[in-house]
Short mmCIF file of C-alpha atoms in Angstrom, two decimals:
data_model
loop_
_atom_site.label_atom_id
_atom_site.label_comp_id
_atom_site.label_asym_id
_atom_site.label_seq_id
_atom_site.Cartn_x
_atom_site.Cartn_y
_atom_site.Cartn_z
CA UNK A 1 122.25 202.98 117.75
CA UNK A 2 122.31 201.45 120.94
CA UNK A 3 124.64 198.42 119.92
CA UNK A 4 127.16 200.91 118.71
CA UNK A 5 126.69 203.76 121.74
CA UNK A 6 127.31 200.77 124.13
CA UNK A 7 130.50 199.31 122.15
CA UNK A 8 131.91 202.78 121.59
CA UNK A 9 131.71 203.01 125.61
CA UNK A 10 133.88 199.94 125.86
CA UNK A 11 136.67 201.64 124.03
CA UNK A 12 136.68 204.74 125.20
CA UNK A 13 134.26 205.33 128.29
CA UNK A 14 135.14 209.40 128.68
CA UNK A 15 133.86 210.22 125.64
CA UNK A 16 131.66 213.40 125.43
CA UNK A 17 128.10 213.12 124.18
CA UNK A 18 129.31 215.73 121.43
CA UNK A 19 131.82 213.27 120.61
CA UNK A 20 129.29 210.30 120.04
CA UNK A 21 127.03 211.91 118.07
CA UNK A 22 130.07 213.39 115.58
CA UNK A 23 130.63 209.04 116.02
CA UNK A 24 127.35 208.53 114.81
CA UNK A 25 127.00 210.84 112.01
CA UNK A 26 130.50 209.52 110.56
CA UNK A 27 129.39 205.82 111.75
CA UNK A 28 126.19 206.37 110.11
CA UNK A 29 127.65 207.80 106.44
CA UNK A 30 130.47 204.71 106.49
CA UNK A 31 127.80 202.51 106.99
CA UNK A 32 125.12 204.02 104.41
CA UNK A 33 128.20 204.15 101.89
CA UNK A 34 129.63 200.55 102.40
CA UNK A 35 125.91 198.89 102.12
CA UNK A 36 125.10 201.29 99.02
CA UNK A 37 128.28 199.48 97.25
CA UNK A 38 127.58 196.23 97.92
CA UNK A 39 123.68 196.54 96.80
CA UNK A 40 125.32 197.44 93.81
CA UNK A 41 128.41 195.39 94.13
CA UNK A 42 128.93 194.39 90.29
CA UNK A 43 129.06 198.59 89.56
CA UNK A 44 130.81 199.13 92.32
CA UNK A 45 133.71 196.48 91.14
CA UNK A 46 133.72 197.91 87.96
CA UNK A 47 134.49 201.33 88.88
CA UNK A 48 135.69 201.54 92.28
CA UNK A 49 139.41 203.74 92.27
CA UNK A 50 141.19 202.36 95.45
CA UNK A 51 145.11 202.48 94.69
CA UNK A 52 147.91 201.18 96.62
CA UNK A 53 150.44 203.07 98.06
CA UNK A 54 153.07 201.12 96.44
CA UNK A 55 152.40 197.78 93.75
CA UNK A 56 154.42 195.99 96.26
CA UNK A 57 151.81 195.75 98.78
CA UNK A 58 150.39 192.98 96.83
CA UNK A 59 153.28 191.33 95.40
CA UNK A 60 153.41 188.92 98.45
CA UNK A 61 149.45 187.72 97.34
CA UNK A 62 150.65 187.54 93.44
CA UNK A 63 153.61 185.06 94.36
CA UNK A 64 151.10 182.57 96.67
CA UNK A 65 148.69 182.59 93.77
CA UNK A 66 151.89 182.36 91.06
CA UNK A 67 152.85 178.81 93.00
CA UNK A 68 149.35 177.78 93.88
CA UNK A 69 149.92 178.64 97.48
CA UNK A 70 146.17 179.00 99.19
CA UNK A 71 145.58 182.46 100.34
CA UNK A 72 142.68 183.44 103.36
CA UNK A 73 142.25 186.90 103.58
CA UNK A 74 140.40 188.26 106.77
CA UNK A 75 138.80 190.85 107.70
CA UNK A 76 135.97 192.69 109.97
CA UNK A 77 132.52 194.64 108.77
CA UNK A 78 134.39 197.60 108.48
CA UNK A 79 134.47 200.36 106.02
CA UNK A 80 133.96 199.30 101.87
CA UNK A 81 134.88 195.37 102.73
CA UNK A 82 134.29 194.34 99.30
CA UNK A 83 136.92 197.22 97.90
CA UNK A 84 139.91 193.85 99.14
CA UNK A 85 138.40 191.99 96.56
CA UNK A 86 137.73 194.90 93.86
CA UNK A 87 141.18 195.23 94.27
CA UNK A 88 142.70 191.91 93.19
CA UNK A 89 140.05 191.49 90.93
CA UNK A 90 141.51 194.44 88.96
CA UNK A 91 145.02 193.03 89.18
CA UNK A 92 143.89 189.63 87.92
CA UNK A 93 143.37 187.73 90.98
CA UNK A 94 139.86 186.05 91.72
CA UNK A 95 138.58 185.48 94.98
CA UNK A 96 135.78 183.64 96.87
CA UNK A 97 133.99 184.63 99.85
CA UNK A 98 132.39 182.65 102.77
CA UNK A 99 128.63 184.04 103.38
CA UNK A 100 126.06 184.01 106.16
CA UNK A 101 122.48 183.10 104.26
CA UNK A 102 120.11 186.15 104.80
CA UNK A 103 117.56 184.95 107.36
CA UNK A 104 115.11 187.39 105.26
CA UNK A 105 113.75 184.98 102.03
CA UNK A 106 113.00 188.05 99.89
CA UNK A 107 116.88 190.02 100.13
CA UNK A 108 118.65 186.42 100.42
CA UNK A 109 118.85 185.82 96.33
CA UNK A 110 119.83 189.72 95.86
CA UNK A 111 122.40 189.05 99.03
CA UNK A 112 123.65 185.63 96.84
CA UNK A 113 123.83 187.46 94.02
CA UNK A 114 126.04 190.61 95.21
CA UNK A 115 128.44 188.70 97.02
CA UNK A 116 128.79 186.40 93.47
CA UNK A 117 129.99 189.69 91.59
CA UNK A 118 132.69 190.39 93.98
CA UNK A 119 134.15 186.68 92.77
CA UNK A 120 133.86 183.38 92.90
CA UNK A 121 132.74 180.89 94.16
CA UNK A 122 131.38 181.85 97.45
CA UNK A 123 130.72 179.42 100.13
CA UNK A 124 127.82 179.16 102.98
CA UNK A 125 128.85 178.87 106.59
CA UNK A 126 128.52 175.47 107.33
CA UNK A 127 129.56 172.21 106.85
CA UNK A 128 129.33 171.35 103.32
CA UNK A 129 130.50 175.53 102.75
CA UNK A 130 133.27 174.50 104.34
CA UNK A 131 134.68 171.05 102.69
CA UNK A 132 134.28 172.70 99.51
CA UNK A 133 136.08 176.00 100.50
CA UNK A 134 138.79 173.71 102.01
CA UNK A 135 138.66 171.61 98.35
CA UNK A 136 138.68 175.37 96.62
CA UNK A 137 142.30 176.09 99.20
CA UNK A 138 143.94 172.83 98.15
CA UNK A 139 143.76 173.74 94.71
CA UNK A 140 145.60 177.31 95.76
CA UNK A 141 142.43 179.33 95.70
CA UNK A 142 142.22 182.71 97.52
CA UNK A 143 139.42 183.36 99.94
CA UNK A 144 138.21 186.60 101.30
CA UNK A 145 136.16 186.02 104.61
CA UNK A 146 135.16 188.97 107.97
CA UNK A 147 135.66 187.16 110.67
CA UNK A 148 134.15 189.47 113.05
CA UNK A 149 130.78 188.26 113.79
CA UNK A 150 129.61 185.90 116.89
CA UNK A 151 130.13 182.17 116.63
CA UNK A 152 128.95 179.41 118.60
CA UNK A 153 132.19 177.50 118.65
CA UNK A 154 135.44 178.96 119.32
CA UNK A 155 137.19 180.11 123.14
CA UNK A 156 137.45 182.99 125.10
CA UNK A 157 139.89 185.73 124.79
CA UNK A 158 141.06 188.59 126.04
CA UNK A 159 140.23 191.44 123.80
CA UNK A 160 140.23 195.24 124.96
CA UNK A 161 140.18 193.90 128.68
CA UNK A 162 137.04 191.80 127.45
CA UNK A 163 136.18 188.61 127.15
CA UNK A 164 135.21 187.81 123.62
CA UNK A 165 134.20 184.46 122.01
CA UNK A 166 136.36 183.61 118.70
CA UNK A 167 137.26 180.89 116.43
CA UNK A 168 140.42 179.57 115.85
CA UNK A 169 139.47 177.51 112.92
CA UNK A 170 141.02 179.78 109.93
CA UNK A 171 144.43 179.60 111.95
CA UNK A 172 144.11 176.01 111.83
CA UNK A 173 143.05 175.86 107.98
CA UNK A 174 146.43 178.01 107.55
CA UNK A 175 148.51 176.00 109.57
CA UNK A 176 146.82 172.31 107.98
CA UNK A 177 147.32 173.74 104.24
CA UNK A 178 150.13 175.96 104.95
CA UNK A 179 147.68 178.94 103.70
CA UNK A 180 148.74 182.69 103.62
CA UNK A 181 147.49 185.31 105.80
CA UNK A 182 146.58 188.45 104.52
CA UNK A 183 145.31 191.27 107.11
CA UNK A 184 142.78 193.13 105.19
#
């Protein structure tokens, strides 16, 4: 609660306290939702409704994967993030994932397993995750990855008038393997 009080301060520091705790209660139901989905991420692809404004808002994805072109799709923690790859995965397209291994023994295998039913393969942060999602790319795979959390590598940059540690490594996979971009 605190983490998100302090962040929502960041972006907008007049905020009423009436105001956070409407945050909260609609921070709190997103987040209750998302996690519900992915603990039951193989229902969840099989019967989740998201549509597209228009077909064509995928058409750019379906010609990369058409000419083998390798495809990183990025996003944050935020909202349904396995809905990107629900998506394609109803209009044909598999995708792979990069994970973070569950510190926690006993949820790690149920963590493996939900992430595996949203596509794969999926890869481990790391080193060896990493050659073989680069491997997986070369062969004009499409990978879904959030790119939001903290890393030890990476530089500074200004974000929201804050400094903020990122990594510049997926722009230089793109650039290396002349990989799309997708926004997600």
């Amino acid at each position: 609660k605190n983490k998100v009080l302090n962040n929502l301060k960041l972006i907008h520091p007049n905020i009423s306290k009436i105001e956070k705790n409407n945050f909260l209660k609609l921070f709190s139901k997103n987040l209750g939702l998302t996690f519900s989905e992915f603990l039951f991420n193989e229902e969840y692809q099989k019967h989740q409704k998201i549509k597209l404004q228009k077909c064509s808002q995928i058409t750019e994805i379906m010609e990369a994967t058409d000419i083998k072109r390798p495809i990183l799709i990025v996003s944050g923690h935020i909202g349904p993030w396995e809905a990107v790859r629900a998506l394609l995965k109803r209009n044909g397209i598999e995708t792979a994932a990069i994970y973070r291994k569950s510190k926690n023994t006993f949820y790690q295998p149920f963590h493996h397993k939900n992430i595996e039913a949203g596509g794969k393969p999926i890869f481990q942060v790391g080193r060896s995750g990493t050659t073989a999602m680069i491997k997986y790319l070369k062969k004009g795979g499409v990978v879904c990855m959030m790119i939001d959390q903290a890393v030890s590598e990476g530089k500074y940059v200004n974000f929201m008038g804050f400094p903020a540690k990122t990594s510049f490594a997926i722009a230089s996979i793109a650039i290396k393997y002349n990989a799309l971009i997708i926004p997600a």
